[in-house]
Short mmCIF file of C-alpha atoms and ligand atoms in Angstrom, two decimals:
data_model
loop_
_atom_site.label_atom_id
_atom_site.label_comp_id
_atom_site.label_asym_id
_atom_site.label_seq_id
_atom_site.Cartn_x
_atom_site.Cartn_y
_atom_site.Cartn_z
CA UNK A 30 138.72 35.80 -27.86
CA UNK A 31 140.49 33.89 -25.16
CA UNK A 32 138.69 31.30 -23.36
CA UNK A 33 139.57 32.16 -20.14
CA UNK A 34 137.32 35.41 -21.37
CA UNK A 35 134.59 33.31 -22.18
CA UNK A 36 134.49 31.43 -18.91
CA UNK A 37 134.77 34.88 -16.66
CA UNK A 38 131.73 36.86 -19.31
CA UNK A 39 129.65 33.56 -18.30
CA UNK A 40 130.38 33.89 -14.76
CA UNK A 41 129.14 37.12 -14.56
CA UNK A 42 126.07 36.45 -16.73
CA UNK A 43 125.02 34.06 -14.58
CA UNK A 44 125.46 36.24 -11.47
CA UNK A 45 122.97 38.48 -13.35
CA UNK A 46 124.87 41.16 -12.38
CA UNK A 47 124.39 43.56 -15.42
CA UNK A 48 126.49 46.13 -14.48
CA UNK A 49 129.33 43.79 -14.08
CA UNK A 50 128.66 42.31 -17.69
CA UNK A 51 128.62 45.53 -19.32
CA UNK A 52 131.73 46.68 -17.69
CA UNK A 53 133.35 43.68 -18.29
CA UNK A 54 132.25 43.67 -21.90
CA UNK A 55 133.87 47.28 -21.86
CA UNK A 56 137.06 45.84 -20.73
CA UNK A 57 136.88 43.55 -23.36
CA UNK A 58 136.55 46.07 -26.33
CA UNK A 59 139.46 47.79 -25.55
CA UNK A 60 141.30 44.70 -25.02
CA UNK A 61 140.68 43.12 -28.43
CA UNK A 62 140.40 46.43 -30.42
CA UNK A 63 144.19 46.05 -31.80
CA UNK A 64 144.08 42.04 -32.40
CA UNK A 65 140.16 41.52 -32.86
CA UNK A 66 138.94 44.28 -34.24
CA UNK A 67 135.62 42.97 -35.71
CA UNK A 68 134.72 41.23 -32.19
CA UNK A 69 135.64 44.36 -30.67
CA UNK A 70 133.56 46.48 -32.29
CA UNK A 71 130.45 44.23 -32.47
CA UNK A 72 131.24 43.87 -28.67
CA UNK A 73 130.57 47.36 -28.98
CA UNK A 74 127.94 48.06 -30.62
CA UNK A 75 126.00 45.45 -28.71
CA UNK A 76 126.73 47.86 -25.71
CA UNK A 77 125.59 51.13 -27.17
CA UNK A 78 122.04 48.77 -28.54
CA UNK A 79 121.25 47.34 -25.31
CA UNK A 80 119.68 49.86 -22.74
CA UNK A 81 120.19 49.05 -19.51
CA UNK A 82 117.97 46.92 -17.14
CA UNK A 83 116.71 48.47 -13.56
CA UNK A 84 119.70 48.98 -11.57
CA UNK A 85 118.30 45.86 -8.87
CA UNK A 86 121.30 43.95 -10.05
CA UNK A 87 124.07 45.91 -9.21
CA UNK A 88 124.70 45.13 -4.89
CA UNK A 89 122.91 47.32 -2.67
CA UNK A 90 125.21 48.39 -0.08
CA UNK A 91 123.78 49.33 3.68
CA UNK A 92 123.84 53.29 3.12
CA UNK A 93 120.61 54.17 3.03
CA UNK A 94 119.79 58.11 3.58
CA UNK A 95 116.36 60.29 3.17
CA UNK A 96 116.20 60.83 -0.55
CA UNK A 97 118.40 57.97 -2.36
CA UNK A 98 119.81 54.36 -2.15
CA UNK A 99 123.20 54.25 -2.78
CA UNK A 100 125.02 51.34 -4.26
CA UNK A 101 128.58 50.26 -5.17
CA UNK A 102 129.25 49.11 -8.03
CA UNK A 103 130.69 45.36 -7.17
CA UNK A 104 133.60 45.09 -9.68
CA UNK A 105 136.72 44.49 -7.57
CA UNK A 106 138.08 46.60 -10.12
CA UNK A 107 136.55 49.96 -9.84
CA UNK A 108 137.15 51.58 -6.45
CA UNK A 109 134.83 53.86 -5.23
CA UNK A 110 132.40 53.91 -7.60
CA UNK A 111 128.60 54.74 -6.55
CA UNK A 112 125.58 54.51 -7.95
CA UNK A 113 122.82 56.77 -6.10
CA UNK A 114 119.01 55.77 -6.77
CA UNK A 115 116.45 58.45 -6.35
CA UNK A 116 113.46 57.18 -4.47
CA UNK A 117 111.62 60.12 -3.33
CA UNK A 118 112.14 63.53 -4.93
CA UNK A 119 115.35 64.91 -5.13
CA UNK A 120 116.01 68.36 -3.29
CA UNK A 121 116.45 71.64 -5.89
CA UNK A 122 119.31 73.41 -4.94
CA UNK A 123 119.05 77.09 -4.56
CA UNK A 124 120.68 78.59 -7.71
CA UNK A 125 121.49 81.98 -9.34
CA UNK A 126 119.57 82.92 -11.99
CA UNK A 127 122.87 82.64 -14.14
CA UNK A 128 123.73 79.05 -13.16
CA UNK A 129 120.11 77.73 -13.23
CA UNK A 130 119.69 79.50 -16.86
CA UNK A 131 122.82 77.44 -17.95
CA UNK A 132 120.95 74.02 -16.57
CA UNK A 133 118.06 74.67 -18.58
CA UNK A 134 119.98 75.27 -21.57
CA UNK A 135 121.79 71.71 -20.74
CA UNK A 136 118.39 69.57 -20.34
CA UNK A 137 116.90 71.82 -23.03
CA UNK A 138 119.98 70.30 -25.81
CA UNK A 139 119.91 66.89 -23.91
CA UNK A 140 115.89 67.14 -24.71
CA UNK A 141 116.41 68.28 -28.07
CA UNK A 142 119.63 65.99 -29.24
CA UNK A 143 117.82 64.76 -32.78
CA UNK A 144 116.99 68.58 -33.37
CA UNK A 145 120.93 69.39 -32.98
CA UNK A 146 122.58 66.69 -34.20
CA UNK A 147 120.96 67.23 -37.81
CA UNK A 148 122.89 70.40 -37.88
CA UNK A 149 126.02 68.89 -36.61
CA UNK A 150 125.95 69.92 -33.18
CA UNK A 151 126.47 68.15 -30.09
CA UNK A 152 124.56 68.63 -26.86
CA UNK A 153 126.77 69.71 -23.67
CA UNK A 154 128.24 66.34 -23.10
CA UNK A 155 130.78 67.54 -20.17
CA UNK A 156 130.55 70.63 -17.27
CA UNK A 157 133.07 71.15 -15.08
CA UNK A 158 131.73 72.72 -11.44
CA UNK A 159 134.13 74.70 -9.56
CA UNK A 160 133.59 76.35 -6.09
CA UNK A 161 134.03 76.28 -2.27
CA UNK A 162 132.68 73.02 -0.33
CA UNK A 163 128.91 73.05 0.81
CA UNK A 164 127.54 75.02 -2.06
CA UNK A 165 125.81 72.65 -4.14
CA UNK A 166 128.19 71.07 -6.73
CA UNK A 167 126.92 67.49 -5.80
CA UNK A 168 123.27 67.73 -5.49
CA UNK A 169 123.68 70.11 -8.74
CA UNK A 170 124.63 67.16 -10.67
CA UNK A 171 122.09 64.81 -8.86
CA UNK A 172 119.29 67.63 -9.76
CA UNK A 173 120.46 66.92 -13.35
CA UNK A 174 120.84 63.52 -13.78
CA UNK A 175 117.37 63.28 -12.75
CA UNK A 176 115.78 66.41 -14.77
CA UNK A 177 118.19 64.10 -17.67
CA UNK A 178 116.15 60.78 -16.35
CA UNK A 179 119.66 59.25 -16.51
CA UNK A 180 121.37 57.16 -13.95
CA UNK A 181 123.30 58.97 -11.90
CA UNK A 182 127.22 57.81 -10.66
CA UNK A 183 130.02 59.69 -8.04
CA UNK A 184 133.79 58.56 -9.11
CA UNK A 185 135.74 60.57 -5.64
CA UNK A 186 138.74 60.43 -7.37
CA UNK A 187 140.37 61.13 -3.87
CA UNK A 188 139.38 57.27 -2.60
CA UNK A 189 140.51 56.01 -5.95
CA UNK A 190 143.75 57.97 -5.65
CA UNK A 191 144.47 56.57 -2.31
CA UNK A 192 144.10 53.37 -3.36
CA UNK A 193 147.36 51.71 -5.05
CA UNK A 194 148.35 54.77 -7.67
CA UNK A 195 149.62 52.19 -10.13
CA UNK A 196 146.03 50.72 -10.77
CA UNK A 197 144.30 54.27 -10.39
CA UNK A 198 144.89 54.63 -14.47
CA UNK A 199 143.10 51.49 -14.94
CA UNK A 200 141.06 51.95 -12.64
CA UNK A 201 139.82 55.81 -14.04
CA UNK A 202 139.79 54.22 -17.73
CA UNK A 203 137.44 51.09 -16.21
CA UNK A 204 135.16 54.13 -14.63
CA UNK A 205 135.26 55.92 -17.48
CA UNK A 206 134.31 52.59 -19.81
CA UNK A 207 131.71 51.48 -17.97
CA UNK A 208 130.00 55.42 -17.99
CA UNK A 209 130.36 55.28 -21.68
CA UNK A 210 128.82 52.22 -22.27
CA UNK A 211 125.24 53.36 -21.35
CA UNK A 212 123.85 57.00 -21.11
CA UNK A 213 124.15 58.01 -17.81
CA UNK A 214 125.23 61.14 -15.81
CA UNK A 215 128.97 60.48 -14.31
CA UNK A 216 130.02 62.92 -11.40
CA UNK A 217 133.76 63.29 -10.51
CA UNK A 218 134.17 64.82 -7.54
CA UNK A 219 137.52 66.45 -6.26
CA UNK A 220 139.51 66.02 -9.54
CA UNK A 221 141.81 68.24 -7.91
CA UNK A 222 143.05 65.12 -6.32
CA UNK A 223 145.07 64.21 -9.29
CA UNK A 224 146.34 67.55 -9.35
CA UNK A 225 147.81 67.05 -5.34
CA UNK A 226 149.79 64.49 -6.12
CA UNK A 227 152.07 65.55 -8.51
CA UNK A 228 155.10 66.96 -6.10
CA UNK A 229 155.37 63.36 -5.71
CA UNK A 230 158.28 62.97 -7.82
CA UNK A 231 157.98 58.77 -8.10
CA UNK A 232 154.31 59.60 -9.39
CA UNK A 233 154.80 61.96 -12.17
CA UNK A 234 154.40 59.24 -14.96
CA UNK A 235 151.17 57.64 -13.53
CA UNK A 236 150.03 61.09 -13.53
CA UNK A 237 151.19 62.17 -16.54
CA UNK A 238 148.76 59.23 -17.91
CA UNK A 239 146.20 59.50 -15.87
CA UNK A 240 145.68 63.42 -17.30
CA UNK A 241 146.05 61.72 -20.82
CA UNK A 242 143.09 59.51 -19.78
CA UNK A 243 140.60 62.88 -19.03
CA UNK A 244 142.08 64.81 -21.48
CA UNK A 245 140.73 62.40 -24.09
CA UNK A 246 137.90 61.15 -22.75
CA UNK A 247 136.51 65.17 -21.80
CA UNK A 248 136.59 65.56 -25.14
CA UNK A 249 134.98 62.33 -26.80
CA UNK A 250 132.20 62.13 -24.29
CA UNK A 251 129.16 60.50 -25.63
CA UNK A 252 126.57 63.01 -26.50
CA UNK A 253 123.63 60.25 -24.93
CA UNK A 254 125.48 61.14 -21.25
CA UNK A 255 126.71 63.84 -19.41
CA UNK A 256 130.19 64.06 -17.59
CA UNK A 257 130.74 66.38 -14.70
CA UNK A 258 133.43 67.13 -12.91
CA UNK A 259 133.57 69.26 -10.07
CA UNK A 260 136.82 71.08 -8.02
CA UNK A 261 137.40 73.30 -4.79
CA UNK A 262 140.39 74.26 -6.03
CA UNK A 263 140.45 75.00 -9.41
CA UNK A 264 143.54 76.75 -9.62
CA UNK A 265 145.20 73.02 -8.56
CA UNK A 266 143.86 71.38 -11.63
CA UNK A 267 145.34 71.83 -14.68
CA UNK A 268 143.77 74.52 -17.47
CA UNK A 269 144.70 72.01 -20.17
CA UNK A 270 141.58 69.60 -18.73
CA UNK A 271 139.33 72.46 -17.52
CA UNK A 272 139.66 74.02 -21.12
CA UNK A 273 138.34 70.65 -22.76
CA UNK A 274 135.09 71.04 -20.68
CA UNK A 275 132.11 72.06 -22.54
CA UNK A 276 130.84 74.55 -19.76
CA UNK A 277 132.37 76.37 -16.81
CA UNK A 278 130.15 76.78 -14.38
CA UNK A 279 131.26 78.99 -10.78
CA UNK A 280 129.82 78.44 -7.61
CA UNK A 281 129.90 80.71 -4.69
CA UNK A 282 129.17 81.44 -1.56
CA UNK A 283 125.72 82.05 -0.98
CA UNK A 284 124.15 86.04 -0.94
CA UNK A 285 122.53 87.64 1.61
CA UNK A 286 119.27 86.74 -0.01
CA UNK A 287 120.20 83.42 -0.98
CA UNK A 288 120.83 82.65 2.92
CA UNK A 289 117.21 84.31 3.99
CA UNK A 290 116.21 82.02 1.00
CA UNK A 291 117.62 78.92 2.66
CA UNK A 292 117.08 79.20 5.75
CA UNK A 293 113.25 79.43 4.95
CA UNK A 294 113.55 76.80 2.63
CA UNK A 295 115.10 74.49 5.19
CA UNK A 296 112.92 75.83 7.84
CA UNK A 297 109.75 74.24 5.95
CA UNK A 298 106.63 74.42 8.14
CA UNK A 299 108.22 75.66 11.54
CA UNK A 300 109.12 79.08 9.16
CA UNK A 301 106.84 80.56 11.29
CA UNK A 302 107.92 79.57 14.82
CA UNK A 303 111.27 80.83 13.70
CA UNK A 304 110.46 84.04 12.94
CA UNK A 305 111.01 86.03 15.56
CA UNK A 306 115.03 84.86 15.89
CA UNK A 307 115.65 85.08 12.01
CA UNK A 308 117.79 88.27 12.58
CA UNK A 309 119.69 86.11 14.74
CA UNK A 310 120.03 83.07 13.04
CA UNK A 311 120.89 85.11 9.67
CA UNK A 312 123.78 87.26 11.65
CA UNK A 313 125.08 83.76 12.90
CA UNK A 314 125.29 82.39 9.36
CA UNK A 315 127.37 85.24 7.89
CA UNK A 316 129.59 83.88 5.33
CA UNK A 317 128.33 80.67 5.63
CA UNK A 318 127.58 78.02 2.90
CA UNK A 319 124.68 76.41 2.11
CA UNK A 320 125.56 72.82 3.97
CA UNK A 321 126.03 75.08 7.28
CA UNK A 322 122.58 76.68 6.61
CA UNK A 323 121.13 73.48 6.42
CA UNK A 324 123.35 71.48 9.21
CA UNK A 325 122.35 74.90 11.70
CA UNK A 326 118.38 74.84 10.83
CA UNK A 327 118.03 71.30 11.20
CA UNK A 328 120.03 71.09 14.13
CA UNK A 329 117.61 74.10 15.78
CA UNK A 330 114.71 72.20 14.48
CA UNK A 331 115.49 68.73 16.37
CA UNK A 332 116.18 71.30 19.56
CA UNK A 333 112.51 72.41 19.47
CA UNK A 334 111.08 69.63 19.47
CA UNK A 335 113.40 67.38 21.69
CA UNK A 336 113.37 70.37 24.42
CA UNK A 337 110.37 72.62 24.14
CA UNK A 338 110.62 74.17 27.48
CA UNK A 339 114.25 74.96 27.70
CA UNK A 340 114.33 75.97 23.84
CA UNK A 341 114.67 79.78 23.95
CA UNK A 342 117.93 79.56 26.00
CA UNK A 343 119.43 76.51 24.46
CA UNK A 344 118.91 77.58 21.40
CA UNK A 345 119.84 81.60 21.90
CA UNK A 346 123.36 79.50 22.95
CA UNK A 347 123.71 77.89 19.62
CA UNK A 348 123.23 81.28 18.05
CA UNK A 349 125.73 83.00 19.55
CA UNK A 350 128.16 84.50 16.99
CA UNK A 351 131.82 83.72 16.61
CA UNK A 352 133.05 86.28 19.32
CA UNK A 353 136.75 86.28 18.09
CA UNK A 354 134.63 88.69 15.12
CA UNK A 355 132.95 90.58 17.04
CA UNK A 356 133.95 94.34 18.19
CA UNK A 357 133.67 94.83 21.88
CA UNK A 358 130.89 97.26 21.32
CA UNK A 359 129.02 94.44 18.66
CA UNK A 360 129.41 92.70 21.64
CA UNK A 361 128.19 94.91 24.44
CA UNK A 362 125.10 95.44 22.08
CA UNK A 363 124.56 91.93 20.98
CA UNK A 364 124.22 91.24 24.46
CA UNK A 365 122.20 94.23 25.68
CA UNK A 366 119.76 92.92 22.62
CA UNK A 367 119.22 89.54 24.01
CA UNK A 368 118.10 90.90 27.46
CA UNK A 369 115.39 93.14 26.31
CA UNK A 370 114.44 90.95 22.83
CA UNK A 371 114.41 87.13 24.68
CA UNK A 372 114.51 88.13 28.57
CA UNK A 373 117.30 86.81 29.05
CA UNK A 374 118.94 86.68 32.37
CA UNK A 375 121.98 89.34 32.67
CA UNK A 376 124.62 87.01 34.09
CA UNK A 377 124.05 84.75 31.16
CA UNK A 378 123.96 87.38 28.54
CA UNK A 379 127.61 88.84 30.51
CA UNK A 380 128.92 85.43 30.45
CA UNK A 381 127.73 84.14 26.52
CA UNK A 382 129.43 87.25 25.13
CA UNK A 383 132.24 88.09 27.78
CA UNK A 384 130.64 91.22 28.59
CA UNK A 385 130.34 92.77 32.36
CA UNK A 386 127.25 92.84 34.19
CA UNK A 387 127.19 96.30 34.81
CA UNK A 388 128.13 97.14 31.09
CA UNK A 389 124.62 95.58 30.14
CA UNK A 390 122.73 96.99 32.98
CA UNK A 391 124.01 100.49 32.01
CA UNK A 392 123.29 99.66 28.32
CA UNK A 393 120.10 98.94 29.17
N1 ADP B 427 122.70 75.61 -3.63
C1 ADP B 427 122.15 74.87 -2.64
N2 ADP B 427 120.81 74.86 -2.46
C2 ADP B 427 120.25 74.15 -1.48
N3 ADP B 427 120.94 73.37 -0.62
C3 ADP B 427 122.26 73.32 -0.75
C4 ADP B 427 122.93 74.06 -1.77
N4 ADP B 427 124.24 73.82 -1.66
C5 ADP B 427 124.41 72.97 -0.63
N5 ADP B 427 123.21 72.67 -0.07
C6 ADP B 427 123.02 71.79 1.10
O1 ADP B 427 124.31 71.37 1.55
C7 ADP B 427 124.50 69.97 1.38
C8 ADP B 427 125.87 69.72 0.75
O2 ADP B 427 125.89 70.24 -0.56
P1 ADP B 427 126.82 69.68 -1.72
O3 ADP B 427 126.09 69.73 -2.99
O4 ADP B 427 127.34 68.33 -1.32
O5 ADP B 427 128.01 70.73 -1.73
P2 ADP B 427 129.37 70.67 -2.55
O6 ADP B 427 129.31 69.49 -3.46
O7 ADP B 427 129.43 71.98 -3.28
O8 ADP B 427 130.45 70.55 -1.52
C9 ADP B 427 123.36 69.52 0.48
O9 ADP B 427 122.91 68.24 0.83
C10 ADP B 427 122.27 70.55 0.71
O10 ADP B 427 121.46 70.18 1.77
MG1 MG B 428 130.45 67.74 -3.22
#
């Protein structure tokens, strides 16, 4: 081993940074594995022996949000690498009974692993999520990383492919080592991104690599750790790597159901103050996803309580359909509906859904 090797591994020791050390250590292994090959491999077996300490030594960065801490990982040579810590309980994302069977089955091999492996068979090791924004992919795999009890990391490969392309390769493959070198859950959002970039004639041999790197790691992923990926556009990303996956698994748009579902859920204790505009507030969320569900309810929520006594009207205004879908006579009888159901005044109700007066008052 090179000294200069040496003197960086006992830098970072004494930094007690552990997530630095085993990374490093990582880098290390594949380093010597052609010209050491004994310190290499006891390198890595040390790795795979150690479990990890609490994550207080990797750098806390100043995000903090309701339900998790998130940190960065502080090697300058992973970008955009983050480590979420649960501290409170995690939400459950609303599933269908297909998808949620197929998590079950996941934690029910991960639980089971001795049971399997006896027989030669390896526990789903990598899923790939595909689907529209908003409809759960992310706190999917944050559900299961912590039904797993297994740290839980987000590579957005579109930060890391922003940043210089020539180091994204080493930059995936440090990612990738450091994942491997514990069990953990490793989440890689958009790996469409990789996909995007390849009109970019001057790029096609980084790329070319970079697919190399997932198409070989998908495949050898530790069985102790779980590798997701996820995609809104699957059609962008190339079959050869969705094909190595372990498990598909679709996400849509939420169902009529689903959405009454949600919006309850998100609702929580003011359900029942709600009640009486949930027609409303469920024709207003047609074709919406989940996030818009949950960025509308909370946003009605906050409106109730910040402005009790103007809180019908304000919040009739934030209800108020996209017009551009509505027929004129969806209109005419949208409006007609909010007189008589919420009282409200006839010039308003004309003016919210570009209606005549005297249309309503005939209506009426
Ligand atoms: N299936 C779901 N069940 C409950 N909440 C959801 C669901 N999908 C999305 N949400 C809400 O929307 C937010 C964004 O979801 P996210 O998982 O980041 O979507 P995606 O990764 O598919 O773009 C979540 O924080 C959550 O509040
Ligand atoms: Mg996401």
């Amino acid at each position: 081993m090179k000294p200069e090797d040496l003197i960086n591994m006992t830098r970072l020791a004494l930094s007690g940074e552990e997530s630095d050390v085993r990374l490093f250590a990582a880098q290390l292994v594949r380093k010597y594995r052609k010209t050491d090959p004994k310190t290499a491999s006891q390198l890595e077996d040390l790795l795979k022996s150690a479990p990890t300490r609490s994550s207080s030594v990797l750098r806390k960065q100043n995000i903090n949000t309701d339900t998790f801490q998130v940190t960065s990982i502080s090697d300058p040579q992973i970008n955009g690498l983050l480590k979420y810590e649960f501290s409170t309980p995690i939400e459950r994302p609303l599933l269908s009974t297909s998808i949620e069977q197929s998590f079950m089955q996941v934690t029910a091999e991960h639980r089971r692993v001795e049971i399997l492996q006896k027989k030669g068979l390896k526990p789903t090791s990598s899923i790939i999520f595909k689907g529209p924004p908003g409809v759960g992919k992310t706190i999917s795999a944050r559900w299961l990383a912590n039904e797993l009890d297994l740290p839980f990391y987000i590579l957005d490969l579109t930060s890391v492919m922003s940043s210089l392309l020539g180091k994204t390769g080493n930059n995936l493959r440090a990612v990738i080592d450091f994942a491997k070198s514990h069990p953990c859950v490793l989440f890689l959002d958009e790996i469409d991104a990789i996909a995007k970039r390849r009109n970019d004639e001057s790029d096609v041999g980084e790329l070319k690599r970079l697919v190399t790197v997932m198409l070989q790691e998908i495949e050898n992923w530790p069985a102790c750790g779980l590798l997701i990926a996820a995609t809104n556009h699957p059609d962008l990303v190339d079959p050869a790597i969705w094909r190595r996956f372990d498990l598909e698994i679709q996400f849509s748009q939420p169902t009529e159901t689903q959405l009454k579902q949600a919006v309850n859920e998100f609702l929580g204790d003011d359900a029942a103050d709600f009640a009486p505009w949930m027609e409303e507030i469920l024709s207003r969320l047609k074709g919406s996803s989940f996030s818009d569900v949950k960025r509308l309810v909370s946003s009605l929520r906050k409106l109730r309580l910040i402005n009790p006594n103007r809180f019908e009207s304000t919040m009739l205004e934030k209800l108020v359909p996209d017009l551009g879908l509505l027929s004129r006579a969806e209109r005419i009888n949208m409006a007609v509906d909010w007189v008589r159901k919420f009282d409200m005044p006839i010039l308003r109700a004309a003016k919210m859904f570009s209606v005549s007066r005297d249309t309503i008052r005939k209506s009426i």
